[in-house]
Each structure stands twice: as structure tokens, then as C-alpha cells.
CSV table of C-alpha atoms and ligand atoms in Angstrom, one decimal:
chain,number,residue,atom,x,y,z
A,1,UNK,CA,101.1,71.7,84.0
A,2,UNK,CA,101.9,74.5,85.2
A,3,UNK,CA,103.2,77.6,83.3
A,4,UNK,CA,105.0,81.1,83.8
A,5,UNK,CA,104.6,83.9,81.2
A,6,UNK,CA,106.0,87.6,81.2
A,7,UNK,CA,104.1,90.1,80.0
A,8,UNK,CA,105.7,94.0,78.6
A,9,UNK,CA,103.9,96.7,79.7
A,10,UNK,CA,104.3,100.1,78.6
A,11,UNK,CA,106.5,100.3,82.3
A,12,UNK,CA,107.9,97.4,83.8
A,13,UNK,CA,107.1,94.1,82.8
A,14,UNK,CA,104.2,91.8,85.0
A,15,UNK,CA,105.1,87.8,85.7
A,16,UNK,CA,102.3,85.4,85.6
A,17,UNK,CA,101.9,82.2,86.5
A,18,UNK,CA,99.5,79.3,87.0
A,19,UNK,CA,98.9,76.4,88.1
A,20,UNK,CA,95.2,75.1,87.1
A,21,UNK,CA,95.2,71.6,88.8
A,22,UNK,CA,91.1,70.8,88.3
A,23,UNK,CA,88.5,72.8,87.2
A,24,UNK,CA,86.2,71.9,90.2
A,25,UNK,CA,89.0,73.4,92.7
A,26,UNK,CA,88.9,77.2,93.9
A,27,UNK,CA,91.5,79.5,92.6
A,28,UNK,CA,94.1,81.4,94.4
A,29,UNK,CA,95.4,84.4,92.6
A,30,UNK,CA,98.4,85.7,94.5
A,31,UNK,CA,99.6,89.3,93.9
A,32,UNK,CA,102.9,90.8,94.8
A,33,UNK,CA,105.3,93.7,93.9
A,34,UNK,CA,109.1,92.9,92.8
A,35,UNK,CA,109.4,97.0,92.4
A,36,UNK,CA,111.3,99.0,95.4
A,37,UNK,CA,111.2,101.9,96.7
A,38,UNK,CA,114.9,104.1,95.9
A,39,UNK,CA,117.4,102.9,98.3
A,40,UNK,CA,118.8,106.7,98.8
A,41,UNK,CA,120.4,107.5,101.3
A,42,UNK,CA,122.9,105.4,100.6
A,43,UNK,CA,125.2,106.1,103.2
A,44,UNK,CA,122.6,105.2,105.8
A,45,UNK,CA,123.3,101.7,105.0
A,46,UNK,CA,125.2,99.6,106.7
A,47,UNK,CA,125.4,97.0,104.5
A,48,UNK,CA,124.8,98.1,100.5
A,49,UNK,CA,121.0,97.9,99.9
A,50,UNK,CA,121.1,95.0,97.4
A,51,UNK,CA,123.3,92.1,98.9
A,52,UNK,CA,121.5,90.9,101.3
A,53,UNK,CA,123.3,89.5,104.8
A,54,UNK,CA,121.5,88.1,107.7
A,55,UNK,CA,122.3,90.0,111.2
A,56,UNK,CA,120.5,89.9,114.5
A,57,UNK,CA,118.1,92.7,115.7
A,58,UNK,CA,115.9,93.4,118.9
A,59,UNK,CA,112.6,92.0,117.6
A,60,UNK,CA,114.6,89.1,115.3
A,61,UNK,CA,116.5,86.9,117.8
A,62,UNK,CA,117.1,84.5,115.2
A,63,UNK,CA,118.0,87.1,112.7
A,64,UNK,CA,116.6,88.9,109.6
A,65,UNK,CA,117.6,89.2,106.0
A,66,UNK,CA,119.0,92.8,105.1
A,67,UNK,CA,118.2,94.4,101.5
A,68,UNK,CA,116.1,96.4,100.0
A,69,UNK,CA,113.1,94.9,99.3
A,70,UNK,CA,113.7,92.5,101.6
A,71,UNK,CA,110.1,92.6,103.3
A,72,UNK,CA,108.9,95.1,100.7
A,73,UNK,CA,107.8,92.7,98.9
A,74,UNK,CA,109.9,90.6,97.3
A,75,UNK,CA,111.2,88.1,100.4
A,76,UNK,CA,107.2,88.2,101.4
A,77,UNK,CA,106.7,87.5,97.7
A,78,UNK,CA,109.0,84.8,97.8
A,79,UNK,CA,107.3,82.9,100.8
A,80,UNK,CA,104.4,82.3,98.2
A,81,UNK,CA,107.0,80.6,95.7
A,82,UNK,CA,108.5,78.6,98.3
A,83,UNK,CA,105.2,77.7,99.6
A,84,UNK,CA,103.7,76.3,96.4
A,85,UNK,CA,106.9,74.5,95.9
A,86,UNK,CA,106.7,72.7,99.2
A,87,UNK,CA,103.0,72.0,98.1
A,88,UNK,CA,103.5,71.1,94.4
A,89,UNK,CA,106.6,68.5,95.0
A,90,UNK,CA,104.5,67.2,98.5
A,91,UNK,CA,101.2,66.8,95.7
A,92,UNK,CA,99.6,68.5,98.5
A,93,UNK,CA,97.9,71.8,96.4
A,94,UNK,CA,94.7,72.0,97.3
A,95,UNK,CA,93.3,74.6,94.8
A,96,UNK,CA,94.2,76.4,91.5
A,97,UNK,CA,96.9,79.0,91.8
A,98,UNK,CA,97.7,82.3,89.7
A,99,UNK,CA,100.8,84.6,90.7
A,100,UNK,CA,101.0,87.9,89.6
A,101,UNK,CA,104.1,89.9,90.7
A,102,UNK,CA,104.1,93.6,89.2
A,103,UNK,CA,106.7,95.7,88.9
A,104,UNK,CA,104.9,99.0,89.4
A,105,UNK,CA,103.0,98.9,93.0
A,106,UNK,CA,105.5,101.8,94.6
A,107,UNK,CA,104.1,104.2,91.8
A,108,UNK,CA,100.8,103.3,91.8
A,109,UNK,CA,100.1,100.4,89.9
A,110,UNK,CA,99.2,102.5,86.5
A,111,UNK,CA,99.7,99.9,84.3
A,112,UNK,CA,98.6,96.4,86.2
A,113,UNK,CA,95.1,98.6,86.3
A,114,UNK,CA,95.1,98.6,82.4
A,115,UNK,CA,96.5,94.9,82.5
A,116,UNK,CA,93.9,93.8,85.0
A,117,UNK,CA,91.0,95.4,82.8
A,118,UNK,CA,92.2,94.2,79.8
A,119,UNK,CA,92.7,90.4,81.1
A,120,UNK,CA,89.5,89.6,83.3
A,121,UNK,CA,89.3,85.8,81.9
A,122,UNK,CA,93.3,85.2,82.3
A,123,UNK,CA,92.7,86.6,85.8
A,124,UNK,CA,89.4,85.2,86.5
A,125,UNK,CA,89.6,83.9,90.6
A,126,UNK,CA,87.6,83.1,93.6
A,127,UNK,CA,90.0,85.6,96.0
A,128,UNK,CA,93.7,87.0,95.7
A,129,UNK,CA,96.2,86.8,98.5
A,130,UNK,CA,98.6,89.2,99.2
A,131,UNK,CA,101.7,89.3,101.7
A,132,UNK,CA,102.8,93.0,102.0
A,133,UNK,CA,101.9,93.9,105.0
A,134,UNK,CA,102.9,93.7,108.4
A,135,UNK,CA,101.4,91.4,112.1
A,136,UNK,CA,101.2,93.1,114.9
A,137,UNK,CA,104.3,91.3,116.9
A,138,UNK,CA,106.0,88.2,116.2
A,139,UNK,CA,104.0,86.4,119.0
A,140,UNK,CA,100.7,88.3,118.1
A,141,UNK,CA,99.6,87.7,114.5
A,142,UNK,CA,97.0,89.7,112.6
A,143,UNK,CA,95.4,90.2,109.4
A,144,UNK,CA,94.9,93.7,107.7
A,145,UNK,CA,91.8,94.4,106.9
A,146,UNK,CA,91.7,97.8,105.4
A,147,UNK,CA,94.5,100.1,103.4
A,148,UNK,CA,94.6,103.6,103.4
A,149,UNK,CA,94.9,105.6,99.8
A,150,UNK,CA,97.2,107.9,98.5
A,151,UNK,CA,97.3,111.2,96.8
A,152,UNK,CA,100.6,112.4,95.9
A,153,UNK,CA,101.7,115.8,94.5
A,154,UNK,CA,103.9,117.8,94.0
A,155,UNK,CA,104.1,121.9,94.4
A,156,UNK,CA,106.9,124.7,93.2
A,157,UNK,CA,106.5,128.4,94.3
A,158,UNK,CA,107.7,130.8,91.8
A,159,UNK,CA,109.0,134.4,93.3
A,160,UNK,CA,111.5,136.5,91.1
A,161,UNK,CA,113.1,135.6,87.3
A,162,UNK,CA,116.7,134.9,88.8
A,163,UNK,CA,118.1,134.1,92.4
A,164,UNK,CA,119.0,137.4,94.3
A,165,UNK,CA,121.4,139.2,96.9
A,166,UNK,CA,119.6,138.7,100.1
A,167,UNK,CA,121.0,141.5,101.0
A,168,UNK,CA,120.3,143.8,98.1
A,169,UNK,CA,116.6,142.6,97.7
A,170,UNK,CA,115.5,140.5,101.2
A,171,UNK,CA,112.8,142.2,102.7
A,172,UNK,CA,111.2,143.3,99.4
A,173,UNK,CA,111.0,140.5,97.4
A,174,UNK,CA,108.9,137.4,98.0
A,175,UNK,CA,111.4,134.6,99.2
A,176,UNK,CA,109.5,131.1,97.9
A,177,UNK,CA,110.3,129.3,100.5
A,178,UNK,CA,109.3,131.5,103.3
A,179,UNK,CA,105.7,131.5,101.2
A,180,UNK,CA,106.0,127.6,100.5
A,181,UNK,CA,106.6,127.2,104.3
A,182,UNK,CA,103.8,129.4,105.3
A,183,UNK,CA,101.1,127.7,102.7
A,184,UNK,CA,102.1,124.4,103.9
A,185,UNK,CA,101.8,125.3,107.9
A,186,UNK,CA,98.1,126.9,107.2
A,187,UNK,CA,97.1,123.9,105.6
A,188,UNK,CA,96.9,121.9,109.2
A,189,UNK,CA,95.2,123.8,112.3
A,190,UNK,CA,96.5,123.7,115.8
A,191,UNK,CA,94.3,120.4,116.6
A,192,UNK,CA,95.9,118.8,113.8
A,193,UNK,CA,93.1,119.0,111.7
A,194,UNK,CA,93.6,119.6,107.5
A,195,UNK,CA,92.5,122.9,106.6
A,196,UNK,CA,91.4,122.3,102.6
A,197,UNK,CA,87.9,122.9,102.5
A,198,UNK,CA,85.9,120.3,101.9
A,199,UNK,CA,88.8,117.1,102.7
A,200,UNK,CA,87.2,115.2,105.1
A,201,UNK,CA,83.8,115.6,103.6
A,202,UNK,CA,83.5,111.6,102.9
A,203,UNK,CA,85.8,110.4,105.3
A,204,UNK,CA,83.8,106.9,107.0
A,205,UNK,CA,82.9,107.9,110.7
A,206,UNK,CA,83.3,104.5,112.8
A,207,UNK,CA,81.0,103.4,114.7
A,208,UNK,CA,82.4,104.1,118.7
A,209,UNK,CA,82.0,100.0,118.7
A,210,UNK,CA,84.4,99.7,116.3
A,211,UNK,CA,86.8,102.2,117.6
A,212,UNK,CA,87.2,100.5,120.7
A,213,UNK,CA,87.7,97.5,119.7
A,214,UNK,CA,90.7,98.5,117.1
A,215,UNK,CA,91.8,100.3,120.2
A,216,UNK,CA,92.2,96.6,122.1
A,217,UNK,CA,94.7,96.0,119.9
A,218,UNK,CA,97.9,95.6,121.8
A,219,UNK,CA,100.1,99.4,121.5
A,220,UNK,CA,102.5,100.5,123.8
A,221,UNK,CA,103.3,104.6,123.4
A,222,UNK,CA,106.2,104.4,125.6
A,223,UNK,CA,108.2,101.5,123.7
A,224,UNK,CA,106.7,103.2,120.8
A,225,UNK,CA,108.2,106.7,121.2
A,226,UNK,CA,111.6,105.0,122.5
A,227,UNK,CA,111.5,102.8,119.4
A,228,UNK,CA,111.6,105.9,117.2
A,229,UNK,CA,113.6,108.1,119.6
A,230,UNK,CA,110.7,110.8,119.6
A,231,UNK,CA,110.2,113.0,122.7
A,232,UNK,CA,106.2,112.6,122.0
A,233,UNK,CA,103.5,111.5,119.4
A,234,UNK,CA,101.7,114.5,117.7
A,235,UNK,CA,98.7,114.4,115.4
A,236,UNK,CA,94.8,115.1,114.8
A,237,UNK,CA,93.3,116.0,118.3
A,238,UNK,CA,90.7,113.0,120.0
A,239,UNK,CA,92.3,110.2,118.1
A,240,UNK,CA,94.8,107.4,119.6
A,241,UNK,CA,98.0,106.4,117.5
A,242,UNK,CA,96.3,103.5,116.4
A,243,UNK,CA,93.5,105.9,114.6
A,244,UNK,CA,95.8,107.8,113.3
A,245,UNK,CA,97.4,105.4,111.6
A,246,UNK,CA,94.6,104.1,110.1
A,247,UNK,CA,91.5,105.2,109.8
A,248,UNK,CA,92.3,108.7,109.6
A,249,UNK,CA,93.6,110.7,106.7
A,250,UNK,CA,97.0,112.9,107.1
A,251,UNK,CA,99.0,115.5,105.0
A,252,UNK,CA,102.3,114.6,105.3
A,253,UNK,CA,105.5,116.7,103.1
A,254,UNK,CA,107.6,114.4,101.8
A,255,UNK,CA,110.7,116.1,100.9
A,256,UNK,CA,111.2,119.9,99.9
A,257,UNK,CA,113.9,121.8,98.7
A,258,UNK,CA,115.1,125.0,97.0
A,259,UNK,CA,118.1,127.4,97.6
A,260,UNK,CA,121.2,127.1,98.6
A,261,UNK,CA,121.7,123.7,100.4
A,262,UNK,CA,125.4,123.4,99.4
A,263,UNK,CA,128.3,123.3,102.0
A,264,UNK,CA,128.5,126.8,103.8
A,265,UNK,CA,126.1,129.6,104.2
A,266,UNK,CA,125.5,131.5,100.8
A,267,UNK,CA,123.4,135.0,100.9
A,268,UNK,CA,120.8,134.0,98.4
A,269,UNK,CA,117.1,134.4,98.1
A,270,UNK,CA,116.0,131.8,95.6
A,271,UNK,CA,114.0,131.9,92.9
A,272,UNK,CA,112.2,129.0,93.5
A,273,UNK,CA,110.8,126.3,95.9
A,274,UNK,CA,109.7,122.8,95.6
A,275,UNK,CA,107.6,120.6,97.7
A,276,UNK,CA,106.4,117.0,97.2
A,277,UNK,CA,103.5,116.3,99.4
A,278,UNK,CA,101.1,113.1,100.1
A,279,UNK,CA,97.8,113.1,101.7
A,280,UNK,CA,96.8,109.2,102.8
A,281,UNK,CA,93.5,108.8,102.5
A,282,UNK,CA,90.7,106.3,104.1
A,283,UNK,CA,87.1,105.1,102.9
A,284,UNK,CA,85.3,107.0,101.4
A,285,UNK,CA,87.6,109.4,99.9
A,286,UNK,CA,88.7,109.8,96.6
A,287,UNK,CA,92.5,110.6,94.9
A,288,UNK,CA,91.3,112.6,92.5
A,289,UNK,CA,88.8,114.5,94.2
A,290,UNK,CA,91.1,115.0,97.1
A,291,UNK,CA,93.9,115.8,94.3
A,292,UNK,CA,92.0,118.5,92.6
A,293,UNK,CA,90.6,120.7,96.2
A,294,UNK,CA,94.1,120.6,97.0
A,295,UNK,CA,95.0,121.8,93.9
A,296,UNK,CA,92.3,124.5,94.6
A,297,UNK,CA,93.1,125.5,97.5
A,298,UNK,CA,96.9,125.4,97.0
A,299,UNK,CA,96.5,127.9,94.5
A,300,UNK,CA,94.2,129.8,96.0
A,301,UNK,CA,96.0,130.5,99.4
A,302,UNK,CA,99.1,131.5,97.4
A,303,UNK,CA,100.3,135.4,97.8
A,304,UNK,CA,100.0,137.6,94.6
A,305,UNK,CA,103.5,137.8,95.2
A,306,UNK,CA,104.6,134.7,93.9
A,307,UNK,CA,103.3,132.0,91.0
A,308,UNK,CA,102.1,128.3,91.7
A,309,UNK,CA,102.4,124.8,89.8
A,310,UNK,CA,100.9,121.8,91.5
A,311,UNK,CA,101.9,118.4,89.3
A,312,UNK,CA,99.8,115.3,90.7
A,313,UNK,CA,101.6,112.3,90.8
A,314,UNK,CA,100.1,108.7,91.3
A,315,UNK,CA,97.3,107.8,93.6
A,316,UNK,CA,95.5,105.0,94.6
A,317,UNK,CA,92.4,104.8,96.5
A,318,UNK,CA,91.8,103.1,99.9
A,319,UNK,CA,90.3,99.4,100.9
A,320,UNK,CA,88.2,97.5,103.1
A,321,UNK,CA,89.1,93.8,103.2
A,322,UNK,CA,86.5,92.6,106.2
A,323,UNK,CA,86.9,89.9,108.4
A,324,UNK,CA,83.5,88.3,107.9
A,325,UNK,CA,84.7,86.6,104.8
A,326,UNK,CA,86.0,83.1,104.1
A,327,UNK,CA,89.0,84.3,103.0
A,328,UNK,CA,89.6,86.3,106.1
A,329,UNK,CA,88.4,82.9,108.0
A,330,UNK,CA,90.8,80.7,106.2
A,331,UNK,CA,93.6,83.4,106.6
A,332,UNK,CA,93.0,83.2,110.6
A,333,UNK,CA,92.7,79.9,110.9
A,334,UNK,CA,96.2,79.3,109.2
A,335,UNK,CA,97.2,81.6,111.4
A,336,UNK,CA,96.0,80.2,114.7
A,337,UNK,CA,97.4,77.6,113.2
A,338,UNK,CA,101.1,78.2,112.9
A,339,UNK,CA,101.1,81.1,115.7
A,340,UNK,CA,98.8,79.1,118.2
A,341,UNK,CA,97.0,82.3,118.8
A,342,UNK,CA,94.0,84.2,116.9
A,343,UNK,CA,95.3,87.0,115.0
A,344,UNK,CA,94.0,90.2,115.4
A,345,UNK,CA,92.1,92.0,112.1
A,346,UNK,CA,93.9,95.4,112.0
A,347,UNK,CA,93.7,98.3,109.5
A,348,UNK,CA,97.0,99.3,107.6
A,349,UNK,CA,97.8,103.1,107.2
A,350,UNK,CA,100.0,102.1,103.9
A,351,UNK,CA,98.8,101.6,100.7
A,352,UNK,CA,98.6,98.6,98.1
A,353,UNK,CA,96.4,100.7,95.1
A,354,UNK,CA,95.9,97.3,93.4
A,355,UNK,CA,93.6,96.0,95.9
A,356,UNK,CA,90.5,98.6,95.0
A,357,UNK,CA,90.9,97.9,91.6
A,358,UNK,CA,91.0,94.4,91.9
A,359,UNK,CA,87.5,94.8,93.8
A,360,UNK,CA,86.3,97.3,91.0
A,361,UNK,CA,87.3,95.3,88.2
A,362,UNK,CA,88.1,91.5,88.8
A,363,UNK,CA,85.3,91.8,91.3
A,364,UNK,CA,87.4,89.8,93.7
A,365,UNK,CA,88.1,90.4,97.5
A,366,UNK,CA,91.7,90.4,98.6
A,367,UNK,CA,93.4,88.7,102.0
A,368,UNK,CA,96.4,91.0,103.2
A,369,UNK,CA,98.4,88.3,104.9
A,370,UNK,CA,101.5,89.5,105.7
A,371,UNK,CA,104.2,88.6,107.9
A,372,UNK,CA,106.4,92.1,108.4
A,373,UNK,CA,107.3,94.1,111.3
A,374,UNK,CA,106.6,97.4,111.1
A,375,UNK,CA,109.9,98.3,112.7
A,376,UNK,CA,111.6,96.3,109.5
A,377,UNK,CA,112.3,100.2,107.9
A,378,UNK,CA,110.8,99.3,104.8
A,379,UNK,CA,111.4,102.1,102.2
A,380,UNK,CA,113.9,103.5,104.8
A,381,UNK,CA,117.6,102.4,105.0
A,382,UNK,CA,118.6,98.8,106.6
A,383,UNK,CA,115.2,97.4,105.1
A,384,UNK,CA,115.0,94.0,106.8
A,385,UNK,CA,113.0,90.8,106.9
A,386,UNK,CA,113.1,88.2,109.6
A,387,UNK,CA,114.0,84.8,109.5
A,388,UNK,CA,111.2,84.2,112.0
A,389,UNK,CA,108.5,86.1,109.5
A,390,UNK,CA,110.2,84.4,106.5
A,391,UNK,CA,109.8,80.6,107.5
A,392,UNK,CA,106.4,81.8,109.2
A,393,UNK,CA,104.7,82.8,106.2
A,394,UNK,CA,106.0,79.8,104.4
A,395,UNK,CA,104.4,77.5,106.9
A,396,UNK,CA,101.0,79.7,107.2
A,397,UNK,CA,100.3,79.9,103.6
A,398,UNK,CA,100.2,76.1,102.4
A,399,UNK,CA,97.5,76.0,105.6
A,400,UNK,CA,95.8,79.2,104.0
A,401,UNK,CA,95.3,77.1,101.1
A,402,UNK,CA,93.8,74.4,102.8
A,403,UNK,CA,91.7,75.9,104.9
A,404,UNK,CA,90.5,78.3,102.1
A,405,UNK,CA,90.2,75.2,99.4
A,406,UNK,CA,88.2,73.7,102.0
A,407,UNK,CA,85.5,76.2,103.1
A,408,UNK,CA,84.8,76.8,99.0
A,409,UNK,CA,83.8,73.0,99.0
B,1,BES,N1,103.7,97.2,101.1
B,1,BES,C1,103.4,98.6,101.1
B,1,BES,C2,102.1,99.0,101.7
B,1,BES,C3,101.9,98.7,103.2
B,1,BES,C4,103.0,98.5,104.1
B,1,BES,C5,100.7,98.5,103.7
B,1,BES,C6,102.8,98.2,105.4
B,1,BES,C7,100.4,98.2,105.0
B,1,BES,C8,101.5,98.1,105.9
B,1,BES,C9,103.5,99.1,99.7
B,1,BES,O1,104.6,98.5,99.0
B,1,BES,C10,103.7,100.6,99.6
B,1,BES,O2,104.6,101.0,100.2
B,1,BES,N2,102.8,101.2,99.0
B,1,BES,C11,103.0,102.6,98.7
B,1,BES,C12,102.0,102.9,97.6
B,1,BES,C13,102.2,104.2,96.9
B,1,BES,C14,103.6,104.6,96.5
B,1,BES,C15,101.2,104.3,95.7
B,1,BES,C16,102.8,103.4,100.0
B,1,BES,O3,102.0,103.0,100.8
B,1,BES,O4,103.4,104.4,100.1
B,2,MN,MN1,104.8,96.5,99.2
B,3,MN,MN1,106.3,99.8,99.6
């Protein structure tokens, strides 16, 4: 029978499930997040973030559900339900099946990694699917097969005891922001390349083989930049968009503040400024490692003028899913399946920081099979899922399954 449990965590609370039909059949362990990412700003919305109504959009003809979390994850999460449903009451499952939704993957995952080590037997699989990523276009299907990794931190430049007249003192006295703004433009060189000593020292060099064949994927710049309303692209010198996105690591700031930023112009030289910065990171690096150089060198490069703090936040280290697998096998085949094309293996330049520790510690592969569009604006405002993608994935999966169940026989 099967049976649904929900276990506290010193955070937010993990829901597991099973479903053990017969010992002799492979088990399915699928893994999704019911966390969000904040739905500020608010205003940006044009419907309120968490009632969900279905309009039309350009790549969703048939329309697409609007809310947060409506592709990140929980509607993607939700194809899996509805899936095993269909398969459960049609007494059509064709293996064992485990769900495990967290409520922790937009910070990291800290405490599913303690779960996970702590509950190898209650976990104990053959793979573990996951829908939280995105195909390439409704009418060309692919499966990720790589994630990048994340390093996130976050900086504050001290200059004087008190904010100032910037009149009375500007010239003189250090302005943080100024300083911020200048350590955060040294660390990336006019070819786009990050300065920190030492950061791409294990970065995985493709092979040119593989390079061009990522590069066959299909990408179009020019609906690309008119998508985003960008005059141009910009980025690490010698690598496509594609490569950029993916394979290569960046050094991005995510927000930063300090000063005035009220209504009006106020004379003030601050006292302090603030950054929070994330650095996405590919095979073979390290979050830690990469977390303490920068730490280094960000307080290194900082003027005697002024004092530094740099708080690491999460971080989550990148994956490579292949496609020589039988998961990857069943996953395409499902997919030619319901798509009637071959999808394409593509690596993702998010993050899911579950997936290396599932490898490290359950020992088990993972199959990112997911059914978003990149241009659904997850974590930004008007989130959306398409009806298409939705009734897609519920249709691909039970075949995932089979197929899967099947090649384990
Ligand atoms: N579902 C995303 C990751 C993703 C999206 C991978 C699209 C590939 C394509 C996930 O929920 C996510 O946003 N992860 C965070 C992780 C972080 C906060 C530790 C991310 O990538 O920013
Ligand atoms: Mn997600
Ligand atoms: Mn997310």
C-alpha cells in the first residue's frame, strides 16, 4: 500500500512517499522542491503571485498557468503526482516509486543533505527523477544533462563611523560605494574573464568534439536578444551563448544597495555599502574553495581606506548526468515518444545542489526531465507554466517508467 509521511527538519519540513509494489521491480525515487523563490517585486505582477490564472502567451498558444512556483517546481512537481495517479488507478506502475518533495532547494538544500545522509536505507533506489528544468522548445525536447553550481555571498564595505555631508567631506573620505563599485568591476577583465586568482584553476576543458556538438543545438541570437529586449549579448570572450550558459562559470551581482535610495536626491556619502554576489560554477570546481579565494581576494583588493566583511551564503556544487545511461535512455525514449522527435541532451546553467549529493551519498544517478521554457520567468515576476508542458510531462513520465522498468529487467 502505499504511504505518505512528513518529516520536521530543523527548516522546512520534507514529504515522502512510496509506493513499493514488488521487491523484484526497480525503484523510482522522484525528487522535487515545493519551496519558491520571493515573489518581490510585487507590483511587477500582473496577476498576485499565488492565485494562479491561465492566460495565453507567445510560446503557449493553448495557455499557461500563472503563479509563483508555477514551473519552479511545484506544477512540474505535480505532473509526477498526477502521473502515478493515472498509473496507480490504470494498475499500470511498472516499478517501485519514492517522492521526495523538499522545501529547501532555493537555499541550497542544507538540510535534505543531512536527511539524505542520515536515511540511505529509507532512500535506497536504482535512479531518481527530477522535473525542474527546462526543453529546449515546445516542438524540440531535450534532457539536461549537467547543472551548474553555486557560490553565493554576500559583501559590505565599511568607510566612515556615520553617514556624511558630501559636501563637507566628499573628496576626502572614502565613499563605499564608489570602492564597492570599483572592487566589483576589477574582478572581471575586458574579455570577460574573472580576475580571482586561481578561479578557473579546475574548471573541465571540453573536448572541441563536444563543444560543437552542444553548439548544434538549435539557438537563435536574434529572437534571443529581441526576446529579452537587449541591444547585444555580452560575456567571456571565444565562447557562444550556449557555452556561456553552461559550461562556463560567471560572476554575477545580485542585488546591491547602500545610501540614499529614497525619493529625491539627498547630499549624502554613506557609511556603508552592501553587495550580494553569486559565482555559478561548472565541473570540477568547488563552493567552498571558490567561496574562500573570493573571500581572499575580496579582501585583499580592498583600499586601506575602508573595512570589508564577506558572509558566504549557500552553495551547491555542480553535476554531470550523462546520456550514456539507462536512465538517460528511458528518459529519451519517453520523450520520442510523446514529442515524436529525439530530444536533445543539453547542459543547464541553473542549479539543483541535491543532485551532487545524491551521487555522493545515495550513490544514485539523477534524470533531469523537465518540461519548462526558459522564457516561463521563473524566480522573476509573471512565473508561468504551460498547459502544453503541464499535460506533456504527465504523458512522458508514465512512459519514463516503462521504458526505464523495462531496460532494468
Ligand atoms: N529549478 C531551478 C534550477 C534550474 C532551472 C536548472 C532551470 C536548470 C534550468 C532551481 O529551483 C533553482 O533555481 N536553483 C537555484 C539554486 C540555488 C538557490 C542554490 C538556482 O539555480 O539559483
Ligand atoms: Mn527548481
Ligand atoms: Mn528555482
Amino acid at each position: 500500500m502505499p504511504k505518505s509521511t512528513v518529516y520536521e527538519t530543523k527548516g522546512h519540513p520534507i514529504v515522502y512517499g512510496e509506493y513499493l509494489k514488488d521487491k523484484k521491480l526497480p525503484t523510482v525515487l522522484v525528487y522535487g522542491h515545493y519551496d519558491v523563490q520571493p515573489a518581490d517585486p510585487l507590483e511587477l505582477w500582473e496577476s498576485p503571485p499565488f492565485e494562479p490564472v491561465i492566460k495565453k502567451t507567445k510560446n503557449h498558444a493553448k495557455g499557461a498557468i500563472f503563479a509563483r512556483g508555477s514551473c519552479d517546481d511545484k506544477g512540474q512537481m505535480f505532473m509526477h503526482i498526477k502521473a502515478f495517479e493515472a498509473m496507480v488507478s490504470a494498475n499500470e506502475l511498472p516499478c517501485n516509486v519514492k517522492f521526495m518533495i523538499e522545501g529547501e532547494e532555493e537555499v541550497g538544500s542544507p538540510n535534505l543533505g543531512i536527511f539524505c545522509k542520515k536515511n540511505k536505507k529509507l532512500l535506497s533506489c536504482d535512479v531518481i527523477v527530477i522535473s525542474d528544468t527546462a526543453i529546449i522548445a515546445n516542438d524540440v525536447p531535450s534532457v539536461t544533462v549537467g547543472l551548474r553550481g553555486l557560490s553565493y555571498i554576500e559583501v559590505e564595505v565599511v568607510g566612515a563611523n556615520r553617514d556624511l555631508h558630501s559636501g563637507v567631506y566628499g573628496g576626502a573620505v572614502p565613499n563605499p560605494i564608489n570602492i564597492l563599485c570599483d572592487m566589483i568591476a576589477s574582478m572581471k577583465d575586458k574579455k570577460g574573464k574573472i580576475t580571482i586568482p586561481g578561479f578557473y584553476d579546475d574548471v573541465a576543458k571540453l573536448s572541441a568534439k563536444e563543444r560543437k556538438a552542444m553548439n548544434e543545438a538549435p539557438f537563435d541570437l536574434n529572437a534571443y536578444k529581441k526576446d529579452l529586449k537587449i541591444g547585444d549579448v555580452q560575456g567571456e570572450e571565444g565562447y557562444t551563448v550556449i557555452e556561456q550558459t553552461s559550461i562556463r562559470p560567471t560572476l554575477d551581482v545580485n542585488g546591491i544597495w547602500g545610501g540614499y535610495i529614497g525619493e529625491g536626491a539627498k547630499t549624502v556619502l554613506p557609511s556603508k555599502a552592501f553587495a550580494k554576489i553569486s559565482m555559478r560554477l561548472v565541473p570540477n570546481q568547488n563552493s567552498d574553495k571558490i567561496t574562500e579565494i573570493f573571500k581572499n581576494h575580496f579582501e585583499k583588493i580592498a583600499p586601506a581606506s575602508v573595512k570589508v566583511s564577506v558572509r558566504p551564503h549557500h552553495g551547491g556544487e555542480p553535476a554531470v548526468t550523462p546520456s550514456d545511461t539507462p536512465e538517460y535512455k528511458a528518459a529519451a525514449a519517453a520523450m520520442l515518444k510523446t514529442f515524436g522527435k529525439e530530444p536533445i541532451p543539453v547542459r543547464g546553467g541553473g542549479s539543483i545542489p541535491i543532485v551532487a549529493l545524491f551521487e555522493e551519498v545515495l550513490e544514485v544517478k539523477s534524470v533531469l526531465m523537465g518540461f519548462g521554457l526558459d522564457s516561463d520567468d521563473i524566480h522573476s515576476p509573471n512565473e508561468h507554466y504551460g498547459l502544453f508542458n503541464y499535460y506533456k510531462g504527465i504523458e512522458t513520465i508514465p512512459y519514463f517508467m516503462k521504458y526505464y522498468a523495462e531496460m532494468r529487467s
